[in-house]
Tab-separated table of C-alpha atoms in Angstrom:
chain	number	residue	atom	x	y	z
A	1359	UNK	CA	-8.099	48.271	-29.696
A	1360	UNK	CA	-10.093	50.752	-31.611
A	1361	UNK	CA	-11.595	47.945	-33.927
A	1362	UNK	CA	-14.378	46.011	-33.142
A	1363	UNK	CA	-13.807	42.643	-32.803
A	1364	UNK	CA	-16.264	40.250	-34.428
A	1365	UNK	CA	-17.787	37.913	-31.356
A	1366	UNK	CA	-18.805	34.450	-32.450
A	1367	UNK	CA	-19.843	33.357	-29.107
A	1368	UNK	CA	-20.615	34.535	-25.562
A	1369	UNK	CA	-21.131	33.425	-22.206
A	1370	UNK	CA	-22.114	35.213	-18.943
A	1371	UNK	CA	-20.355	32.957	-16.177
A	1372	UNK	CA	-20.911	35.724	-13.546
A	1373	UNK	CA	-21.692	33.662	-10.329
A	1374	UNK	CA	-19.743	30.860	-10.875
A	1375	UNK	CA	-16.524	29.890	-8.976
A	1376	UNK	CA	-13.088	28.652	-10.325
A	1377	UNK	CA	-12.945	25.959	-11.739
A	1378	UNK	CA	-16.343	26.123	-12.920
A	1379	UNK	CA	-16.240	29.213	-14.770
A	1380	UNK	CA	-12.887	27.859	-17.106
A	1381	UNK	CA	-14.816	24.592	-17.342
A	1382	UNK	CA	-17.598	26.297	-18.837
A	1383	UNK	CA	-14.981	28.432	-20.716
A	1384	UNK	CA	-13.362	25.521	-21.912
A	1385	UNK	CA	-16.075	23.686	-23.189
A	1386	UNK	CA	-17.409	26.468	-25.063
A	1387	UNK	CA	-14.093	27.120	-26.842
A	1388	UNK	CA	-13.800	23.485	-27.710
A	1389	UNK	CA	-16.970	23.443	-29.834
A	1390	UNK	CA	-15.892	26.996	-31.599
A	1391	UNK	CA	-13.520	27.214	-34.611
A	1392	UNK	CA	-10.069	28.334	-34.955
A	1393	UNK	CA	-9.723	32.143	-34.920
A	1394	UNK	CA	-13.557	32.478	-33.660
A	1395	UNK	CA	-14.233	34.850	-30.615
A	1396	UNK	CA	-15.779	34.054	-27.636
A	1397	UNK	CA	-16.819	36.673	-25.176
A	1398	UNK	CA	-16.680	35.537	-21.829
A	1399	UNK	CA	-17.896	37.711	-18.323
A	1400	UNK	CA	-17.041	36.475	-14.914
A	1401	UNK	CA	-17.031	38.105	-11.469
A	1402	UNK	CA	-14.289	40.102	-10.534
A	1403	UNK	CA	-11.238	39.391	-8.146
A	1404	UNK	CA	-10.146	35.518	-8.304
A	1405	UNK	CA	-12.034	34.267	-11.758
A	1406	UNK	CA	-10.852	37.382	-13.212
A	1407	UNK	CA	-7.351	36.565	-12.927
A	1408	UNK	CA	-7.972	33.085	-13.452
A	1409	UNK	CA	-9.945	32.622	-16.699
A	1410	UNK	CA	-7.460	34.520	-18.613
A	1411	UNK	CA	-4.516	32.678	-17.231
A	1412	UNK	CA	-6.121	29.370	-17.742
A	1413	UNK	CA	-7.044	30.067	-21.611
A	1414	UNK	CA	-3.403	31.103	-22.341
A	1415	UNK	CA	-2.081	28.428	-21.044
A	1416	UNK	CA	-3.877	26.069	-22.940
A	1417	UNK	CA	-2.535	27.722	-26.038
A	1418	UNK	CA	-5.929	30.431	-27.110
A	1419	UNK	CA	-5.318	33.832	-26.984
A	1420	UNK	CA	-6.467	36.859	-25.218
A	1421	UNK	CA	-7.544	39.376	-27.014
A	1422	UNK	CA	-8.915	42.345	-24.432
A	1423	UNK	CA	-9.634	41.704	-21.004
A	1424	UNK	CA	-11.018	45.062	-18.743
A	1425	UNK	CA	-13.558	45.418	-15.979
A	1426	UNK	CA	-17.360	45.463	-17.388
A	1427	UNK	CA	-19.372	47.723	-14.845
A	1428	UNK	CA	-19.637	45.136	-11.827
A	1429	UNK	CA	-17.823	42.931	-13.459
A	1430	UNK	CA	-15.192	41.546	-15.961
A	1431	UNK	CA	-14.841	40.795	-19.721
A	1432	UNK	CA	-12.492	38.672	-21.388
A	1433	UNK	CA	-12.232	38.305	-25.523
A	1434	UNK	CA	-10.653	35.013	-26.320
A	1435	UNK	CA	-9.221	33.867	-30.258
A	1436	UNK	CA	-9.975	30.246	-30.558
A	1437	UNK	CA	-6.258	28.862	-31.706
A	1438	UNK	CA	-6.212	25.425	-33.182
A	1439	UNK	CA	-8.258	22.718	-34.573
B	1458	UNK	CA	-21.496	11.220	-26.699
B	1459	UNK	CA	-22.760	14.778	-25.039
B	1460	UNK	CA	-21.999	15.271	-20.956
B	1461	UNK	CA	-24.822	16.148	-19.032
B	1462	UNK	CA	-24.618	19.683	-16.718
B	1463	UNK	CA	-24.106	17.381	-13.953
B	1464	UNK	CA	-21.343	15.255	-15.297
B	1465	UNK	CA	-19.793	18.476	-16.438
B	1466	UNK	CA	-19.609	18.902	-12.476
B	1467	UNK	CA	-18.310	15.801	-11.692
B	1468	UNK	CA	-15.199	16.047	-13.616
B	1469	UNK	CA	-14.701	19.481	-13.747
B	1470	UNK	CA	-11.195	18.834	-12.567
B	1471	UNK	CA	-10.586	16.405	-15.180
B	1472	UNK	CA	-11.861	18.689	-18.182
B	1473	UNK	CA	-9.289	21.558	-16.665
B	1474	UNK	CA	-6.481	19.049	-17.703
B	1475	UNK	CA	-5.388	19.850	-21.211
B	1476	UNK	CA	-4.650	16.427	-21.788
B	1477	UNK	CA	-8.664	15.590	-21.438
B	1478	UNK	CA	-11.104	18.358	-22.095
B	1479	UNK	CA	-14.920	17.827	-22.930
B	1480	UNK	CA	-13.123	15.842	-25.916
B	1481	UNK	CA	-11.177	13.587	-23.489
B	1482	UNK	CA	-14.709	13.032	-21.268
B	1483	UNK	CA	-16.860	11.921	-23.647
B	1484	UNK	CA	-13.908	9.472	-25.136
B	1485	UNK	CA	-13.885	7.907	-22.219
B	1486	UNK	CA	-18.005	7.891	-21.797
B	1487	UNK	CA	-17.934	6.318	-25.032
B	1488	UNK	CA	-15.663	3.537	-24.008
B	1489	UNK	CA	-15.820	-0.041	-22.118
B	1490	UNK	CA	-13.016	-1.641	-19.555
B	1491	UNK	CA	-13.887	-4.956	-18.726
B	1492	UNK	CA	-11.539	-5.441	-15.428
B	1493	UNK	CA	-11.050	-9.453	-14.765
B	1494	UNK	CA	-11.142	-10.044	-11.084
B	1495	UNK	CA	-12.683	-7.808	-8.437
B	1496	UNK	CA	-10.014	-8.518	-5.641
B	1497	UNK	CA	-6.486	-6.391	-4.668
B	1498	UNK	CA	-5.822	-4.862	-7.939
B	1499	UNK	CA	-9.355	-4.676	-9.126
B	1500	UNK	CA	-10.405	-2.872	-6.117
B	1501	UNK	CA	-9.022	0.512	-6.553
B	1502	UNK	CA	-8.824	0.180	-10.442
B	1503	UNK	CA	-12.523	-0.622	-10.355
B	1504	UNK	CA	-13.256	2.470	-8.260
B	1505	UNK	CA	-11.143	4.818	-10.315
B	1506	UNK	CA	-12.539	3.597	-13.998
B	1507	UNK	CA	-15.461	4.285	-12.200
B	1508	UNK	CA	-15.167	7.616	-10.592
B	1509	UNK	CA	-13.305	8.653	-13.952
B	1510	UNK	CA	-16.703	8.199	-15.755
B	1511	UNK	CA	-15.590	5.237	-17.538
B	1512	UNK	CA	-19.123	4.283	-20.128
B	1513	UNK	CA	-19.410	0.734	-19.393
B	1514	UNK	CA	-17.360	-1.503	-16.603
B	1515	UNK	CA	-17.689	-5.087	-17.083
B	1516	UNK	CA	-16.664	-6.559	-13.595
B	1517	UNK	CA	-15.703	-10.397	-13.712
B	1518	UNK	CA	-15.044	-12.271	-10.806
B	1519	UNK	CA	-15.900	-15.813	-9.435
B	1520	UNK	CA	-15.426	-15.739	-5.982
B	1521	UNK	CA	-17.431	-14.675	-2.724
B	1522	UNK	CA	-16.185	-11.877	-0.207
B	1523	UNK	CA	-14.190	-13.637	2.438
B	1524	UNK	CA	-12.876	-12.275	6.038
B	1525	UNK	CA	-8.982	-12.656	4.620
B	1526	UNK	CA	-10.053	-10.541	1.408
B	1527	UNK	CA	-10.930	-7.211	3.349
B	1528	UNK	CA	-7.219	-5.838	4.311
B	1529	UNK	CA	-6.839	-5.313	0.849
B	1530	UNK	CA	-9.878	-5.634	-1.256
B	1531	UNK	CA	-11.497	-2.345	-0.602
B	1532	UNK	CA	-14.086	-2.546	-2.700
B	1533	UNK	CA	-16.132	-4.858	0.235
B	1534	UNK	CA	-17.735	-4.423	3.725
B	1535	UNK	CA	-18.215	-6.502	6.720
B	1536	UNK	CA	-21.327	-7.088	5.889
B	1537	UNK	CA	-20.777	-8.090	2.474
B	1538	UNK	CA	-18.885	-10.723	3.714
B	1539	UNK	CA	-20.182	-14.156	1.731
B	1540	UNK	CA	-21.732	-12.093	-1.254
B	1541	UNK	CA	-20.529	-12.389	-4.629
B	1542	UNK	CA	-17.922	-10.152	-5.313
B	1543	UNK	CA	-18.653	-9.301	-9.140
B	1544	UNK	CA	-22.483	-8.419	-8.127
B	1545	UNK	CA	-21.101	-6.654	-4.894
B	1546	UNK	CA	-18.750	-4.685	-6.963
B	1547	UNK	CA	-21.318	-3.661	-9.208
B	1548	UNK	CA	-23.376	-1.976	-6.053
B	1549	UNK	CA	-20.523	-0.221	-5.103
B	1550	UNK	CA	-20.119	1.023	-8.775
B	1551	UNK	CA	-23.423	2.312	-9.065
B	1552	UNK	CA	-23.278	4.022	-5.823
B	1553	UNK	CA	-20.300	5.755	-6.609
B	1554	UNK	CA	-21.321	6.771	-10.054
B	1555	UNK	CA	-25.171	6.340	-11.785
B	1556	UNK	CA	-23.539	7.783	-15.006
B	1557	UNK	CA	-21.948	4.377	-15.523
B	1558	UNK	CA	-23.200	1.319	-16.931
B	1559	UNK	CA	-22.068	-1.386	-14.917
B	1560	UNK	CA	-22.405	-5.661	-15.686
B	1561	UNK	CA	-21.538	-7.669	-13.065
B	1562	UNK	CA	-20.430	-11.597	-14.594
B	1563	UNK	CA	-19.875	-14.435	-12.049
B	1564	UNK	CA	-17.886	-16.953	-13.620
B	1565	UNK	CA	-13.797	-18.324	-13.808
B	1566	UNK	CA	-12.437	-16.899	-16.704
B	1567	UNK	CA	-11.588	-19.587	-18.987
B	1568	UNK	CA	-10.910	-20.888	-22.814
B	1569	UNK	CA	-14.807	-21.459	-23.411
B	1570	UNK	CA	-15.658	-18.061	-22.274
B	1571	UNK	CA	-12.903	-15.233	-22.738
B	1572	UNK	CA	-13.215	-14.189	-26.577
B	1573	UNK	CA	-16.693	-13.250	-25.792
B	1574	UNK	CA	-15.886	-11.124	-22.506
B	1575	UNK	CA	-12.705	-9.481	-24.442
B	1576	UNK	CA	-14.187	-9.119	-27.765
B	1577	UNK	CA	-15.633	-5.394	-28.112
B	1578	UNK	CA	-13.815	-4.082	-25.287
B	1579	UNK	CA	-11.854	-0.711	-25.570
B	1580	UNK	CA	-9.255	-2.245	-22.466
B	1581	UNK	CA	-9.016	-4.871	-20.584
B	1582	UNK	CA	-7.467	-4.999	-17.094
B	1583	UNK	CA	-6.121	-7.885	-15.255
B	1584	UNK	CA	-6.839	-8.516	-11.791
B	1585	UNK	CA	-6.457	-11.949	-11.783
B	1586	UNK	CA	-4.861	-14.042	-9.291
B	1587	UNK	CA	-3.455	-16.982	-11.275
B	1588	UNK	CA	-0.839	-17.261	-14.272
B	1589	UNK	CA	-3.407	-19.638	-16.420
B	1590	UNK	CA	-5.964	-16.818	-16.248
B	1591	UNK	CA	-3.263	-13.224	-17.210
B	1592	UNK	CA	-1.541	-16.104	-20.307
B	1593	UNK	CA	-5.143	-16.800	-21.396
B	1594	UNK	CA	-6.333	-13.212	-21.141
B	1595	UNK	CA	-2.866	-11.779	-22.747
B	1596	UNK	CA	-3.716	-14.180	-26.133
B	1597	UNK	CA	-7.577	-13.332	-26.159
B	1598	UNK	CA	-6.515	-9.320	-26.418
B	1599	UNK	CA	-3.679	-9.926	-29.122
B	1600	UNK	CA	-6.200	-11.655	-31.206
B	1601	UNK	CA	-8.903	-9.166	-30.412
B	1602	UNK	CA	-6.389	-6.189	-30.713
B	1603	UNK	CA	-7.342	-5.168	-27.568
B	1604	UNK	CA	-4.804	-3.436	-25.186
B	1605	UNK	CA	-4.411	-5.120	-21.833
B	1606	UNK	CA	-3.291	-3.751	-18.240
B	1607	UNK	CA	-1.288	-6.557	-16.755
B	1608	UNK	CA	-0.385	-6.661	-13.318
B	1609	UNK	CA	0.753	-8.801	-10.389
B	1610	UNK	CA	1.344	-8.204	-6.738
B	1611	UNK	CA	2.929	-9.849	-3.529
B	1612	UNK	CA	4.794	-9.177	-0.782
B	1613	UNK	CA	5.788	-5.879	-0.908
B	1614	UNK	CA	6.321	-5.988	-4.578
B	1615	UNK	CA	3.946	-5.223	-7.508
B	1616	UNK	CA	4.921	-5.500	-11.758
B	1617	UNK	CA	2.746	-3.187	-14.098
B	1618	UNK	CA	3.125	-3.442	-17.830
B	1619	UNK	CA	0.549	-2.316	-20.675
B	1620	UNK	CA	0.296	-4.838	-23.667
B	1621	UNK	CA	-0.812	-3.010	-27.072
B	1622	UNK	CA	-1.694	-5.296	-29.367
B	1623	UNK	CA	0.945	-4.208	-32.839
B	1624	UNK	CA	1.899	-1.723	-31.075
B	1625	UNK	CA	3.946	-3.622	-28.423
B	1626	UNK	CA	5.236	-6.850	-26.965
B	1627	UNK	CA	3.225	-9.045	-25.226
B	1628	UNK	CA	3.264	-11.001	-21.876
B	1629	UNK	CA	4.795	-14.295	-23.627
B	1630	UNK	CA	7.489	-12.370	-25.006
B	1631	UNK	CA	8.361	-11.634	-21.176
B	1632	UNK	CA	8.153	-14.676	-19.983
B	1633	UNK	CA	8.356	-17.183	-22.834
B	1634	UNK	CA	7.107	-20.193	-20.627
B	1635	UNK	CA	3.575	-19.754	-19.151
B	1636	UNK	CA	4.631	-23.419	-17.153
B	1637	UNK	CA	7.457	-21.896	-15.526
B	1638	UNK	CA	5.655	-18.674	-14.715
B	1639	UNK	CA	3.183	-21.055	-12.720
B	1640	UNK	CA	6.267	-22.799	-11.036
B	1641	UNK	CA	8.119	-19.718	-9.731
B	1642	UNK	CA	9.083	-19.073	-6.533
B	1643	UNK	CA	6.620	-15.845	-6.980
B	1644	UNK	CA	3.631	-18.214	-5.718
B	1645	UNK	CA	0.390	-16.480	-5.455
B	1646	UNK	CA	-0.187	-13.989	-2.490
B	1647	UNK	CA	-2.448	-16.488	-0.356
B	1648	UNK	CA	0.636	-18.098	0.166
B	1649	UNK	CA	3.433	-15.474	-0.019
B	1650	UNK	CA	1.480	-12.886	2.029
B	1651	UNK	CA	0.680	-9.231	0.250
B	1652	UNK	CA	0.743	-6.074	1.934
B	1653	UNK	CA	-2.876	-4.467	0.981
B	1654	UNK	CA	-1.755	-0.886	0.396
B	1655	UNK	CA	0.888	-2.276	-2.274
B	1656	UNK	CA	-2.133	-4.077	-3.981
B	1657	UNK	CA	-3.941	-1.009	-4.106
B	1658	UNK	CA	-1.201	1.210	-5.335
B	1659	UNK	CA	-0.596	-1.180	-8.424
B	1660	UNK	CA	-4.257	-1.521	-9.108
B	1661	UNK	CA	-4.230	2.387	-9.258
B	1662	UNK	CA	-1.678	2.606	-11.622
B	1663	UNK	CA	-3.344	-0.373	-13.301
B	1664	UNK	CA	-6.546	2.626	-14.081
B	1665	UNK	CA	-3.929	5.362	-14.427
B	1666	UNK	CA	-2.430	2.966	-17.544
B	1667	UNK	CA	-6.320	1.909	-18.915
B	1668	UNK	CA	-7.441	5.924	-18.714
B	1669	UNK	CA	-4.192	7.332	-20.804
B	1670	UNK	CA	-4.686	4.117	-23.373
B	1671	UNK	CA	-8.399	5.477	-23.919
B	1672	UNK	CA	-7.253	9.212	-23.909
B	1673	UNK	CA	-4.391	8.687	-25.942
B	1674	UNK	CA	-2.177	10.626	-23.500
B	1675	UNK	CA	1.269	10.627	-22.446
B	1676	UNK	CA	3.768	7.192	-22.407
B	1677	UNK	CA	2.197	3.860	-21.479
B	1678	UNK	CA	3.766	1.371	-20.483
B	1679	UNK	CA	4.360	-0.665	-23.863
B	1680	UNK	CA	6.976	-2.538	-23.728
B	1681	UNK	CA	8.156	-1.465	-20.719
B	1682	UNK	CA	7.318	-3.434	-16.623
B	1683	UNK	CA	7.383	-1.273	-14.192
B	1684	UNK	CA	8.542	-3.260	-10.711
B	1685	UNK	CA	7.723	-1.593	-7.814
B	1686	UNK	CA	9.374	-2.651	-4.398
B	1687	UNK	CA	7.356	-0.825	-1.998
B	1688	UNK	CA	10.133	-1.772	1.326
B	1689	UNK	CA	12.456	0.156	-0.510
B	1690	UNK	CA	10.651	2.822	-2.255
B	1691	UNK	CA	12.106	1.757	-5.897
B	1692	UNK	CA	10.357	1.840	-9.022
B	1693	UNK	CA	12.445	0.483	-11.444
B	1694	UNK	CA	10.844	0.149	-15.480
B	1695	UNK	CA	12.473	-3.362	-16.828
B	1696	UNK	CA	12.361	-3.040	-21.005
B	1697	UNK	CA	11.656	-5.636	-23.065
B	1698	UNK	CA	11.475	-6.224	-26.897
B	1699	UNK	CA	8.859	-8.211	-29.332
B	1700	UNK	CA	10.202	-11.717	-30.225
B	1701	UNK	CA	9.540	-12.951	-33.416
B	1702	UNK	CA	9.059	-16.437	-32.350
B	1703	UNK	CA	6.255	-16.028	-29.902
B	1704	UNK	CA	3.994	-18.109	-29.693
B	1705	UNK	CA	0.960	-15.601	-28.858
B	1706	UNK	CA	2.355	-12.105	-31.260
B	1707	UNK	CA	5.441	-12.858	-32.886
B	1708	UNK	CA	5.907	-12.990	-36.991
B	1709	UNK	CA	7.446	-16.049	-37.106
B	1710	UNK	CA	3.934	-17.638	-35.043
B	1711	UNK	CA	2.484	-19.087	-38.278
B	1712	UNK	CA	-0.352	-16.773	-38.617
C-alpha cells in the first residue's frame, strides 16, 4: 500500500445518505475508464460500509478503504467497459 | 440524453440496479411507448412507464370515463367522470412526472390510422379491449419492427406475451384465426365481468415487459404467454413457435 495510486477522479459525498452517495458513486464510475481511479469520501458508520459493498458487487474493485480524519475514503479501480 | 440532479433523485433506486445504471436511465429517457387504450391494463402500465421516466408516452384512447370504468381503471377520479380518458390520462401523467413528454390522441384505433401511431415507436403496448384492434396492432408492429406488449384480461384470468418483431412469433401464429378469436367464449370483460386488481396486475407486468425490452434486460416474454389465473394463484408460461405460413410474420407469407 506503500505506492501511490494514480487518482483519475474524486468525489466528496460527505453528507449524503445511502442510496444517494452509491448513486453518485455509480454514476461517476460509469463515465470513467476501465482501470481508472476514483476517490470517493463519505461519512462514516452506514455509507462507509455501504459504498464499498455496493461497488464490489457490481464487479469494480476496491483498492484501499480507511477512515479520513472525520471521515472515510474509499479508492475504487474502474473494471470493465 | 444527460439526467438532470433531480431526475438523478427520482430514480435513484433504479440506477442502484445493475441491470439499469445512468446508462439504463437515459435509454429509457431516450425512448417512446405509445400504450393503446387508457382503461384496465393501461392504467397501471401507463403510471409505471411513467413513473419509470419513460421519454415520451403516447396515450390513445377513444372513450370517456364512465362510473363502471373506476373499479379498475385507476388512472380516473370521480370527478373525471365524462372526460376523455386519453386527455385525462395525460393530466395524470404530467402530475406524476414533468420529466415526461406526454401526447394524449382521442381516436379508435383503426386501418387508416395505426402505421402512423406505431411507426417510430420504441414499444408499443396493448390495452385494447377488442380482438380487431390487438390483430390490427400485432401486424402494424411486425411491419414496423416494433416490439409489442400484448395482453388480455377477464374474470379472474389475464394472458401476457411480448411480440419481437424477427426475433419472435407473433399473435397470429397463436391464434391463427383473428375470426375465431372474436367468437370465443372469452367475450370481452363488459360482459364476462373482470376483477380490477387482476387488470391491474397484468397491466403491470404489461410495463415490467415494455421497460426490460427498452433496457435490454433479462428474458421477455418472446414466444412465450404467460396465463395467469388469479383464483388459484397459477402462473403458468404456454410456449409457442413461429409458423411459416402466417399470414402477418411467417416466410412462407409472400413477402
Amino acid at each position: 500500500m506503500n505506492k501511490e495510486v494514480q487518482i483519475h477522479q474524486h468525489l466528496h459525498l460527505v453528507g449524503h445518505k445511502c442510496p444517494m452517495n452509491f448513486v453518485y458513486t455509480k454514476l461517476k464510475l460509469e463515465e470513467m475508464r476501465d482501470g481508472e481511479v476514483l476517490e470517493v469520501v463519505v461519512s462514516t458508520g452506514e455509507p462507509a460500509r455501504n459504498v464499498p459493498r455496493s461497488v464490489i458487487a457490481e464487479g469494480h474493485k476496491v483498492l484501499e478503504e480507511g477512515t479520513l480524519g472525520e471521515h472515510y475514503r474509499i479508492r475504487i479501480r474502474k473494471v470493465g467497459e | 440524453m444527460e439526467l438532470s440532479e433531480q431526475e438523478v433523485l427520482r430514480y435513484a433506486r433504479h440506477i442502484v440496479l445493475p441491470q439499469i445504471g445512468g446508462v439504463g436511465q437515459r435509454t429509457l429517457k431516450g425512448a417512446s411507448a405509445l400504450v393503446v387504450g387508457a382503461g384496465g391494463l393501461g392504467s397501471p402500465a401507463i403510471y409505471y412507464l411513467a413513473a419509470a421516466g419513460i421519454g415520451a408516452l403516447h396515450i390513445v384512447d377513444n372513450d370517456v370515463v364512465d362510473r363502471t370504468n373506476l373499479h379498475r381503471q385507476i388512472l380516473y377520479r370521480m370527478a373525471e367522470l365524462g372526460e376523455p380518458k386519453a386527455q385525462t390520462a395525460r393530466r395524470r401523467v404530467e402530475a406524476i412526472n414533468p420529466h415526461v413528454s406526454v401526447q394524449a390522441t382521442r381516436c379508435r384505433v383503426d386501418d387508416t390510422n395505426v402505421e402512423g401511431l406505431v411507426r417510430g415507436c420504441s414499444v408499443v403496448l396493448d390495452g385494447s379491449d377488442t380482438a380487431g384492434t390487438k390483430f390490427l396492432l400485432n401486424r402494424a408492429c411486425v411491419a414496423a419492427s416494433v416490439p409489442l406488449i400484448y395482453a388480455g384480461v377477464i374474470r379472474f384470468e389475464g394472458q401476457v406475451t411480448t411480440i419481437a418483431p424477427g426475433v419472435g412469433p407473433c399473435l397470429q401464429c397463436l391464434f391463427a384465426d383473428p375470426e375465431a378469436f372474436d367468437r370465443d367464449p372469452l367475450e370481452t370483460c363488459s360482459q364476462a365481468g373482470v376483477l380490477g386488481a387482476v387488470a391491474g396486475q397484468i397491466g403491470s407486468l404489461q410495463a415490467i415487459e415494455a421497460l426490460k425490452i427498452l433496457l435490454g434486460v433479462g428474458d421477455p416474454l418472446i414466444g412465450r404467454m404467460l396465463v395467469v389465473d388469479a383464483l388459484d394463484n397459477r402462473f403458468r408460461t404456454v410456449p409457442f413457435i413461429q409458423r411459416p405460413e402466417c399470414p402477418v410474420c411467417g416466410s412462407e407469407s409472400g413477402e
